[in-house]
PDB file of C-alpha atoms and ligand atoms in Angstrom:
ATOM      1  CA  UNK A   1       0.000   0.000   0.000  1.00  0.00           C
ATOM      2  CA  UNK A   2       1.235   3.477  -0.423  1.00  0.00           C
ATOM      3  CA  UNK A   3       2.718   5.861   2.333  1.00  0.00           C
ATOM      4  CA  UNK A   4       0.288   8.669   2.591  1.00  0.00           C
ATOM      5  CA  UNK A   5       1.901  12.264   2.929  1.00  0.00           C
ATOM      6  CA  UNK A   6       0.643  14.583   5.436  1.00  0.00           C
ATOM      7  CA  UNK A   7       2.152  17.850   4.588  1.00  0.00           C
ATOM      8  CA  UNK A   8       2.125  21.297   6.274  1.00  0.00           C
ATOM      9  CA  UNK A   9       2.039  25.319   4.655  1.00  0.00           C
ATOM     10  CA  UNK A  10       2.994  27.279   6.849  1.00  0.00           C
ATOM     11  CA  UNK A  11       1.884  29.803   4.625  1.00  0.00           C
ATOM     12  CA  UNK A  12       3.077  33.474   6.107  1.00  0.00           C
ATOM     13  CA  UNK A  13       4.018  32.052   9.433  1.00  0.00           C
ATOM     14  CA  UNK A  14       7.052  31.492  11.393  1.00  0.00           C
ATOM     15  CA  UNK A  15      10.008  33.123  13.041  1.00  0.00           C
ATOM     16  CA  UNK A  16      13.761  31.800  13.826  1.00  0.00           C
ATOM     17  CA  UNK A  17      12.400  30.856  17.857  1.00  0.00           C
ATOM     18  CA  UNK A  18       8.841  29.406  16.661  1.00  0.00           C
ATOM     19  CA  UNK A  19      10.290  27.390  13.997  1.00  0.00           C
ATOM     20  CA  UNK A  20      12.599  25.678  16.100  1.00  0.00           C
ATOM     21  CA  UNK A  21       9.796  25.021  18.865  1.00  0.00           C
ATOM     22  CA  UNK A  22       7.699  23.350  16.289  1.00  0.00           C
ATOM     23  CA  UNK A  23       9.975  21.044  14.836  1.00  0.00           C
ATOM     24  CA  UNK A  24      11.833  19.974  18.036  1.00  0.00           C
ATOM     25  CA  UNK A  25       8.337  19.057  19.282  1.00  0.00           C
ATOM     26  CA  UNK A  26       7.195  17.309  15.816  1.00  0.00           C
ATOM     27  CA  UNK A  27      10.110  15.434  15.874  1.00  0.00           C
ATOM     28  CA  UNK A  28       9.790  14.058  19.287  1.00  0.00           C
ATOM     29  CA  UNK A  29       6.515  13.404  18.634  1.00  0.00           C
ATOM     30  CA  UNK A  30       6.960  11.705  15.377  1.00  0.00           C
ATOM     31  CA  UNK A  31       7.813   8.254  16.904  1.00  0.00           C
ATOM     32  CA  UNK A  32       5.396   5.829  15.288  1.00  0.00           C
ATOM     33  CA  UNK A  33       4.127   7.435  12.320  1.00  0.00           C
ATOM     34  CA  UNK A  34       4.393   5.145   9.022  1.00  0.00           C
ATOM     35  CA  UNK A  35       3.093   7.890   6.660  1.00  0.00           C
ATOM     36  CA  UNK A  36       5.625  10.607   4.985  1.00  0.00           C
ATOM     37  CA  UNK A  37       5.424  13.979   6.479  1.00  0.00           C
ATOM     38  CA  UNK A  38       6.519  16.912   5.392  1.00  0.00           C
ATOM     39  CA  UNK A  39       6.543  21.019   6.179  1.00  0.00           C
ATOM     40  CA  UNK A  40       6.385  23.649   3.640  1.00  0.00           C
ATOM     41  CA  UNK A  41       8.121  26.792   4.566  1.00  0.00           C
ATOM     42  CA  UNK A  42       8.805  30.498   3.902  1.00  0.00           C
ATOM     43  CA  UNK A  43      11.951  30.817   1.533  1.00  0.00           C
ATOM     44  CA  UNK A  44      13.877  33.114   4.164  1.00  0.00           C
ATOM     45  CA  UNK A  45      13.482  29.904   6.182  1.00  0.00           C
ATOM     46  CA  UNK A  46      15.066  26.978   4.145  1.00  0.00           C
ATOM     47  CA  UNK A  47      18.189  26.972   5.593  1.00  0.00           C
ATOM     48  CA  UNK A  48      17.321  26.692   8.986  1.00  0.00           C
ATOM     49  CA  UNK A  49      14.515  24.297   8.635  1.00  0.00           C
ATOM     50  CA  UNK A  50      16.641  22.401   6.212  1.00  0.00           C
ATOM     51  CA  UNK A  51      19.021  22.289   9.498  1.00  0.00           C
ATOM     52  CA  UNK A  52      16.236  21.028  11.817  1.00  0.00           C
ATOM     53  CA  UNK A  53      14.623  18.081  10.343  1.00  0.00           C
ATOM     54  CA  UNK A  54      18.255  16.059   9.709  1.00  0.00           C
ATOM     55  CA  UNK A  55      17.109  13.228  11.123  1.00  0.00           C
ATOM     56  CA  UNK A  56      13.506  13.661  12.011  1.00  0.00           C
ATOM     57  CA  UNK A  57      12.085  11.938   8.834  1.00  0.00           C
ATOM     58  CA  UNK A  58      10.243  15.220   7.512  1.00  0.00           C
ATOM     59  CA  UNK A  59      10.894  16.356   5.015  1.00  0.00           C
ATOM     60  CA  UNK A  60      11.330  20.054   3.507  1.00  0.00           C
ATOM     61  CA  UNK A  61       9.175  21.508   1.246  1.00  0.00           C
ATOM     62  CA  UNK A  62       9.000  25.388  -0.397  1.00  0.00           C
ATOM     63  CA  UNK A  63       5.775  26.967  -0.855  1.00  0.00           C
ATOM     64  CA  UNK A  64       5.902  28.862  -4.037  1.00  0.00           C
ATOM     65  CA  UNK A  65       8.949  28.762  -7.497  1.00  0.00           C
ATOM     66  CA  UNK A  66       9.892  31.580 -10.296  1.00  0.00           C
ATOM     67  CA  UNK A  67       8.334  29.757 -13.606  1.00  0.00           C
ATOM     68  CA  UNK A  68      11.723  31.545 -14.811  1.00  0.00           C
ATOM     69  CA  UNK A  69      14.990  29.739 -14.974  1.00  0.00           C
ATOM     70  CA  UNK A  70      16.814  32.531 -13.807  1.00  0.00           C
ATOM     71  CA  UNK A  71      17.770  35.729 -14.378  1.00  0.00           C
ATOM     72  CA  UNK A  72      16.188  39.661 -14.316  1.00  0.00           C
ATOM     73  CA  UNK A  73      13.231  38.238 -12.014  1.00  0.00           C
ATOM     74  CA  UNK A  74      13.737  40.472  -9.062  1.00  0.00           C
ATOM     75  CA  UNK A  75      12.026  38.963  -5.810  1.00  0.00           C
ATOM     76  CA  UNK A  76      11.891  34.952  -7.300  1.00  0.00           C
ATOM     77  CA  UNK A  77      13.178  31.689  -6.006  1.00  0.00           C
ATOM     78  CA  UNK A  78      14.476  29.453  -8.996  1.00  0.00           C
ATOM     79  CA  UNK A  79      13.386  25.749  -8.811  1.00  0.00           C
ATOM     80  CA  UNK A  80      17.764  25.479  -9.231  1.00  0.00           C
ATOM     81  CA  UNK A  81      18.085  27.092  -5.790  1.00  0.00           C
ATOM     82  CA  UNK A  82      15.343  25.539  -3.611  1.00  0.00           C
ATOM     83  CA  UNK A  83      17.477  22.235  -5.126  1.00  0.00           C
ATOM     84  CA  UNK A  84      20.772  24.020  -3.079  1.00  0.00           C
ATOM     85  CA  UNK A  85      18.348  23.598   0.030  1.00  0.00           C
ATOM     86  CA  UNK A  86      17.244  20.069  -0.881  1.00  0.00           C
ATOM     87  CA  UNK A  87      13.692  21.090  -0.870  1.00  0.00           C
ATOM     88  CA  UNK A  88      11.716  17.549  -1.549  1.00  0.00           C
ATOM     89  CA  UNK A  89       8.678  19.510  -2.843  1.00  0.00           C
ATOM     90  CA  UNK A  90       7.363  22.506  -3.487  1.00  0.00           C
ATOM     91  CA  UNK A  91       3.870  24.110  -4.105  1.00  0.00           C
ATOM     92  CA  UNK A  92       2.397  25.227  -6.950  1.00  0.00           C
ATOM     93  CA  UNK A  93      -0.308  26.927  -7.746  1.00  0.00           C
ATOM     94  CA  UNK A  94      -2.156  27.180  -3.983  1.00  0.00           C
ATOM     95  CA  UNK A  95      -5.516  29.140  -4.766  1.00  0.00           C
ATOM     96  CA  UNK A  96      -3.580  31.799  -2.591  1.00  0.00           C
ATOM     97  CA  UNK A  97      -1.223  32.296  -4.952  1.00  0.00           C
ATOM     98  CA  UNK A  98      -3.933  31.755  -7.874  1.00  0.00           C
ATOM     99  CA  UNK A  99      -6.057  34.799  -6.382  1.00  0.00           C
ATOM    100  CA  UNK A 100      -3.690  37.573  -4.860  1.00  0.00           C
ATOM    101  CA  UNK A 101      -0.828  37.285  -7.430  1.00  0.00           C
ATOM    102  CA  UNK A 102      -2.802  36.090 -10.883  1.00  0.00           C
ATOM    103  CA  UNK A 103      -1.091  32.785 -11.143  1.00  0.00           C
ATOM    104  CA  UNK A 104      -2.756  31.456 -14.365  1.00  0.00           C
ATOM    105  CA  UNK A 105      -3.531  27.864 -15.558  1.00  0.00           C
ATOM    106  CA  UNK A 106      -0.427  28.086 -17.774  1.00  0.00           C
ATOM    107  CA  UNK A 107       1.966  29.666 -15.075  1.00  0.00           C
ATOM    108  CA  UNK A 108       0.717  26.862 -12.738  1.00  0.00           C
ATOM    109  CA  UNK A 109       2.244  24.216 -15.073  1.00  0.00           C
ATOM    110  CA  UNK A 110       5.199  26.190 -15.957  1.00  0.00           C
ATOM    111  CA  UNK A 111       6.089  26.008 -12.623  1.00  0.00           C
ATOM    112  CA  UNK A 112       5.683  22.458 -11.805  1.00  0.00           C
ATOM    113  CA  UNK A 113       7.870  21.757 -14.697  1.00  0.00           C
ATOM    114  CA  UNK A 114      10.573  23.802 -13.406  1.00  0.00           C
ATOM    115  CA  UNK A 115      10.164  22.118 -10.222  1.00  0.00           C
ATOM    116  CA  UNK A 116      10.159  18.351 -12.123  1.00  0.00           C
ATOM    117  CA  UNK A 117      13.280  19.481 -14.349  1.00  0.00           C
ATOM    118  CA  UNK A 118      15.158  20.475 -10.519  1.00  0.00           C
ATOM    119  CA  UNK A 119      14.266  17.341  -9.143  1.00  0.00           C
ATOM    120  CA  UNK A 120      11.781  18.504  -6.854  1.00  0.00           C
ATOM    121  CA  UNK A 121       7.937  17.233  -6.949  1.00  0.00           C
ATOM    122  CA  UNK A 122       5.311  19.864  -7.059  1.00  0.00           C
ATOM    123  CA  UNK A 123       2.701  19.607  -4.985  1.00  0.00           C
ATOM    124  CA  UNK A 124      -0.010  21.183  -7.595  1.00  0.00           C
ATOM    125  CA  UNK A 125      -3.455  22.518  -6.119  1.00  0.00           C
ATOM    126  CA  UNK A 126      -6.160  22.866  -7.616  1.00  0.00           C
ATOM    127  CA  UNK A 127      -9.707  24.125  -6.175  1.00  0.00           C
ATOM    128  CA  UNK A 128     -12.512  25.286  -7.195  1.00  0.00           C
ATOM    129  CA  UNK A 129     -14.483  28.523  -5.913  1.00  0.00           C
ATOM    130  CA  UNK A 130     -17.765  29.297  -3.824  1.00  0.00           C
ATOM    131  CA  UNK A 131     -18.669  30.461  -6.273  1.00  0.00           C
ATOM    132  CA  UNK A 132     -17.990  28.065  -9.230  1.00  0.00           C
ATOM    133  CA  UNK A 133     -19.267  25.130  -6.320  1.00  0.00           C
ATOM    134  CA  UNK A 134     -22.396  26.907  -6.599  1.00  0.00           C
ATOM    135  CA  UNK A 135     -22.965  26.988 -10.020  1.00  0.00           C
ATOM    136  CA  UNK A 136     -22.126  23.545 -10.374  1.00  0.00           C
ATOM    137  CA  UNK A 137     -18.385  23.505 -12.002  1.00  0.00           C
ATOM    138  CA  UNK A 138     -16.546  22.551  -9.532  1.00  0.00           C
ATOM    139  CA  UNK A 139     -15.329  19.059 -11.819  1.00  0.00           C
ATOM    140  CA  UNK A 140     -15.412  21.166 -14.682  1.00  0.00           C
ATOM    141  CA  UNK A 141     -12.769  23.970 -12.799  1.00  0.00           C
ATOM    142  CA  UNK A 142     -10.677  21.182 -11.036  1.00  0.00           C
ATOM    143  CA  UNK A 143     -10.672  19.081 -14.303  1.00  0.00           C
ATOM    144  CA  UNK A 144      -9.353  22.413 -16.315  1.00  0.00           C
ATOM    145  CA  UNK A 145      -6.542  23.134 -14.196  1.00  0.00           C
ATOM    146  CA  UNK A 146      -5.381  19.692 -14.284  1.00  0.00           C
ATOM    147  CA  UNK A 147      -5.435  19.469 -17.442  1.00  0.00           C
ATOM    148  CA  UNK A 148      -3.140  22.408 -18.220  1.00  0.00           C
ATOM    149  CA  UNK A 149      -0.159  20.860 -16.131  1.00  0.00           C
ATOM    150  CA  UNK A 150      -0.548  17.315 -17.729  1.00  0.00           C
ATOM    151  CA  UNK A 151      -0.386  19.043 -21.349  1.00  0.00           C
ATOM    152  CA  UNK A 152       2.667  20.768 -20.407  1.00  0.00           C
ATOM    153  CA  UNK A 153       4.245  17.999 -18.427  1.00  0.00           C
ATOM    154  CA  UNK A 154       3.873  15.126 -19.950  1.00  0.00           C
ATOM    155  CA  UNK A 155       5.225  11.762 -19.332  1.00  0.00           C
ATOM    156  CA  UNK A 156       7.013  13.487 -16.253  1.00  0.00           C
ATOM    157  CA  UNK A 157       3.186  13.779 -14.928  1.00  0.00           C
ATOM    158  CA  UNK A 158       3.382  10.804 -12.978  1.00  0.00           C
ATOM    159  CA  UNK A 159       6.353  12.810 -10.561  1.00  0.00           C
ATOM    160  CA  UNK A 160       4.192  15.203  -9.475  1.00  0.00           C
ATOM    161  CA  UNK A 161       1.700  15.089  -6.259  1.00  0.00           C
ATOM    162  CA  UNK A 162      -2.257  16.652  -6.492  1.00  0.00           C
ATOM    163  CA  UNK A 163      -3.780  18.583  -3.991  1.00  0.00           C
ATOM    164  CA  UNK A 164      -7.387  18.922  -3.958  1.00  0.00           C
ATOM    165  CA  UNK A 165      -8.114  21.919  -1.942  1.00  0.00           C
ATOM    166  CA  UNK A 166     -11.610  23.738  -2.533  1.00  0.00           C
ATOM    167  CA  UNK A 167     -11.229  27.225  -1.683  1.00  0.00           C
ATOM    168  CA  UNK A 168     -13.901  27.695   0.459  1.00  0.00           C
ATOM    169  CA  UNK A 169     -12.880  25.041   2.602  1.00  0.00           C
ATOM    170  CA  UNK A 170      -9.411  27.212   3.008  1.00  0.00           C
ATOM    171  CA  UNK A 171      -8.768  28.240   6.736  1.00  0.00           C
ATOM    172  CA  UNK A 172     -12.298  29.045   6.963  1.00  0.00           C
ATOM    173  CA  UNK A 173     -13.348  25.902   9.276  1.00  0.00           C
ATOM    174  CA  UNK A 174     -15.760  24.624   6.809  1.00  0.00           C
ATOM    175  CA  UNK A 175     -14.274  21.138   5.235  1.00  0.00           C
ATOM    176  CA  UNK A 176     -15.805  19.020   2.032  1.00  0.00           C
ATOM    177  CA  UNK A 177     -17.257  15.785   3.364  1.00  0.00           C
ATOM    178  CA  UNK A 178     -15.299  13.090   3.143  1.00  0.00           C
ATOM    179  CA  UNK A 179     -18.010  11.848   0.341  1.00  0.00           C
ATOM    180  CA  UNK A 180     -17.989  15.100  -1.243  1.00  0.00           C
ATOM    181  CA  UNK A 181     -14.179  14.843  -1.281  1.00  0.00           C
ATOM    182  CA  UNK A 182     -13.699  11.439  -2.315  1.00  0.00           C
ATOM    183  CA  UNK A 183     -15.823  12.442  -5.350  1.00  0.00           C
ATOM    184  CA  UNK A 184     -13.680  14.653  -6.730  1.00  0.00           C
ATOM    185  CA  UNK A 185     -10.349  12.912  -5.935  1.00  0.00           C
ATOM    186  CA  UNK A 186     -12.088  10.304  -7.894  1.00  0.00           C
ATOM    187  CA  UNK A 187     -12.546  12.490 -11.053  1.00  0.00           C
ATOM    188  CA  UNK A 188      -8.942  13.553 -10.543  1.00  0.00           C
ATOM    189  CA  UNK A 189      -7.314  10.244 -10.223  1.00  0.00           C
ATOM    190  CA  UNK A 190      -9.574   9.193 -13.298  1.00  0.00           C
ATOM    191  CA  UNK A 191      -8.298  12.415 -15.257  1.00  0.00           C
ATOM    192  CA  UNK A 192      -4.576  11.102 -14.367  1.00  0.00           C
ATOM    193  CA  UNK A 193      -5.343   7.382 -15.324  1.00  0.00           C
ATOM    194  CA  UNK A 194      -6.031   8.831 -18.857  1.00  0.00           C
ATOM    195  CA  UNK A 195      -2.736  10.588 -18.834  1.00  0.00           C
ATOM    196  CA  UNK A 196      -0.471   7.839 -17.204  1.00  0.00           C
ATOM    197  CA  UNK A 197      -0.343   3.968 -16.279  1.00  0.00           C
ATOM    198  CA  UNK A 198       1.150   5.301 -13.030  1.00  0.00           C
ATOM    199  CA  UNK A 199      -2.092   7.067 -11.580  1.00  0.00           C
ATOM    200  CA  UNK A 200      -2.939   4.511  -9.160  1.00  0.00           C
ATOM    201  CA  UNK A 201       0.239   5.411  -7.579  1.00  0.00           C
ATOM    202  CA  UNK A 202       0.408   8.991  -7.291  1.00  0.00           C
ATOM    203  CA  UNK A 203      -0.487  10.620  -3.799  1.00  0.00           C
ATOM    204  CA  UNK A 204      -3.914  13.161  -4.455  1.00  0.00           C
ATOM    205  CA  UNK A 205      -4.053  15.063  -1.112  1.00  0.00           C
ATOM    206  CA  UNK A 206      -7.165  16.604   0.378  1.00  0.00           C
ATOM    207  CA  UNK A 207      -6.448  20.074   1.901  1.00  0.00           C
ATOM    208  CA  UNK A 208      -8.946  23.327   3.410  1.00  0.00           C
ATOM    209  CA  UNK A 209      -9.665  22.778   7.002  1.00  0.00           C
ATOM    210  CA  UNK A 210      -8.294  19.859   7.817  1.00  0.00           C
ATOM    211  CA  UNK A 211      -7.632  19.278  11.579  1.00  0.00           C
ATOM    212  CA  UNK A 212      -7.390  16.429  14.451  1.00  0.00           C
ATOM    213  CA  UNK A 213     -10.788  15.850  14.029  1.00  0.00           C
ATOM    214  CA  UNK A 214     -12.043  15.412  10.730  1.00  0.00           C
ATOM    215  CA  UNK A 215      -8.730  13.809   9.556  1.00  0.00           C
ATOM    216  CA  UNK A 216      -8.944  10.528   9.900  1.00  0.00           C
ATOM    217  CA  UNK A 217     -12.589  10.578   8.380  1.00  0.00           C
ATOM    218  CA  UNK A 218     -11.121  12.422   5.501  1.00  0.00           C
ATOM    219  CA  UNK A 219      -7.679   9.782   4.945  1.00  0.00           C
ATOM    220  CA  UNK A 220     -10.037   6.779   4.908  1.00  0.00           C
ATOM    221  CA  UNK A 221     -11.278   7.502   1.716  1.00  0.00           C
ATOM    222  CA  UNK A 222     -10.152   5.024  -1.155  1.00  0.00           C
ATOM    223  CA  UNK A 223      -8.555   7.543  -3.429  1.00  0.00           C
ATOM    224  CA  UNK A 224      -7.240  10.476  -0.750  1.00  0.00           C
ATOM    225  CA  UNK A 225      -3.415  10.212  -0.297  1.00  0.00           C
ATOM    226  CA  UNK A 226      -2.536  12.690   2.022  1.00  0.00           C
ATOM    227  CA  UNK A 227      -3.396  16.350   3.735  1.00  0.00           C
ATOM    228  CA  UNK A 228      -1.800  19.661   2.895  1.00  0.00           C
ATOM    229  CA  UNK A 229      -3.021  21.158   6.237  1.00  0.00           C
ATOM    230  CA  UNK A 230      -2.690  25.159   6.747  1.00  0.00           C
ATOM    231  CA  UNK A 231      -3.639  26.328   9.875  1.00  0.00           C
ATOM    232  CA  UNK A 232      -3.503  22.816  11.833  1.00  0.00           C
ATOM    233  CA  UNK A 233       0.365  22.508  10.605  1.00  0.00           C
ATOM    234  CA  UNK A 234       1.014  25.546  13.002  1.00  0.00           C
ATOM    235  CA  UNK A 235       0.489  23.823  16.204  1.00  0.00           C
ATOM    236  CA  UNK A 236       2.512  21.269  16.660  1.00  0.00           C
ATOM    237  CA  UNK A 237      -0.316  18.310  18.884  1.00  0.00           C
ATOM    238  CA  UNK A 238      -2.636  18.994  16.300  1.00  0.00           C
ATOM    239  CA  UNK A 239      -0.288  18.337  13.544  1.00  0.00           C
ATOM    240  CA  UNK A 240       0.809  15.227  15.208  1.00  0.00           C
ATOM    241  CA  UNK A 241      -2.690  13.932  15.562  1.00  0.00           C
ATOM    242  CA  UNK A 242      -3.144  14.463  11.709  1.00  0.00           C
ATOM    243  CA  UNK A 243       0.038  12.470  11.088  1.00  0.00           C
ATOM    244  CA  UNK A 244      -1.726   9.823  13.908  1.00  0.00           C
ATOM    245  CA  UNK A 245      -4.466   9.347  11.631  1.00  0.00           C
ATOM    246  CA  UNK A 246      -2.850   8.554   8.373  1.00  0.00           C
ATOM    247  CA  UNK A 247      -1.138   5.783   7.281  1.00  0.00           C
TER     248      UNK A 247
HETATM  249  P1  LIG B   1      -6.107  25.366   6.047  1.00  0.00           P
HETATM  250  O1  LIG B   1      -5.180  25.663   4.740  1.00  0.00           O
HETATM  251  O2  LIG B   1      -5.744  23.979   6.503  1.00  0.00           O
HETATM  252  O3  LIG B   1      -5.728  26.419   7.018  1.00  0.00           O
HETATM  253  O4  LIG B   1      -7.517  25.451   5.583  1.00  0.00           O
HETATM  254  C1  LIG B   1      -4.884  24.661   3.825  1.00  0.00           C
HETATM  255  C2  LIG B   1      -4.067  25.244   2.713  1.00  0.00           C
HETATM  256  O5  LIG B   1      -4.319  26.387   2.314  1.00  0.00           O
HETATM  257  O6  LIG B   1      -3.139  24.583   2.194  1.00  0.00           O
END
């Protein structure tokens, strides 16, 4: 069977003391777990977290890369140096990223290819909107996005991980169902069976709200892999119970 992931954003959080607090604790509290775990943190943190999980069995991940190589980009990270960190993943495309800085479709999978060609996989989200929910798109948004980073990715699609996170369920306390979820994964993992013989192995992660409670209902579904948990990632016993409850 395949190692879930359970993998924190820290999003806009952290400091040099807090960082340390957090991942002294996770790693002492780490003991049994048999899934893969992993934190996503703020580039001016790399180093240091990079530092503090030798040895822990999480691993590092970046939240956000330049869809340049490099060059006249003032203000981006290059997929080349999150590799001098020995980032394991990065993010791409959180709806965060989608709404505040106009990350389109086609940037999305521009960046998880510069994150494949580095040798680190991209954790791609996709989501759909209140709005689109409500109107009844939400395979047809999910489905769309997809799409775009298979086309540009090709056979290399099978590296990458999904992460299903519906917008509205994003630090707002409101999750999908697990049913609700499962449905979707289950459009997602059939979009990726068309695209590669290796879908039944790839990790599709539920994220928006998930927390000690709700998580194990959510990781017993056949075809979610894995969390990418905001808020809950932040305190380190909740975090722990997450990782408790996969597998
Ligand atoms: P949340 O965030 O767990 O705080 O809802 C999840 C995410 O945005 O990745």
């Amino acid at each position: 069977m395949k190692r879930q992931l359970i993998a924190g954003n820290w999003k806009m959080n952290g400091s040099f003391a807090a960082n340390e607090v957090l991942l002294r604790v996770l790693a002492a509290g780490m003991g049994g777990a048999t899934c893969q775990v992993a934190v996503c943190v703020p580039a001016p943190y790399l180093a240091q977290v990079q530092g503090l999980v030798v040895g822990t069995g999480i691993e590092l991940g970046a939240q956000d890369v330049s869809q340049h190589e490099a060059g006249a980009y003032t203000g981006e990270v290059s997929a080349n140096m999150l590799r001098d960190f020995a980032a394991r993943y990065c993010l791409v495309g959180h709806s965060e990223r989608r709404q505040y800085h106009g990350e389109t479709d086609a940037v999305v999978a521009t960046k998880a290819q510069r994150a494949l060609a580095a040798g680190i996989t991209p954790i791609v989200c996709v989501g759909e909107t209140l709005a689109e929910r409500g109107a009844g798109r939400t395979e047809e948004v999910v489905k769309r996005q997809l799409a775009a980073v298979i086309h540009t990715n090709g056979h290399c699609i099978s590296e990458i991980v999904v992460a299903y996170e519906p917008v509205w369920a994003i630090g707002t306390g409101k999750t999908a169902s697990p049913q609700e979820a499962q449905r979707v994964h289950a459009v997602l993992r059939n979009q990726l069976r068309a695209a590669t013989e290796q879908a039944d192995r790839m990790l599709i992660l539920y994220g928006g709200s998930m927390n000690a409670a709700n998580a194990a209902q959510l990781l017993s579904q056949e075809d979610i892999d894995g969390g990418l948990v905001g808020g809950a990632s932040l305190k380190a016993g909740d975090f722990l119970s997450i990782i408790a409850a996969a597998h």
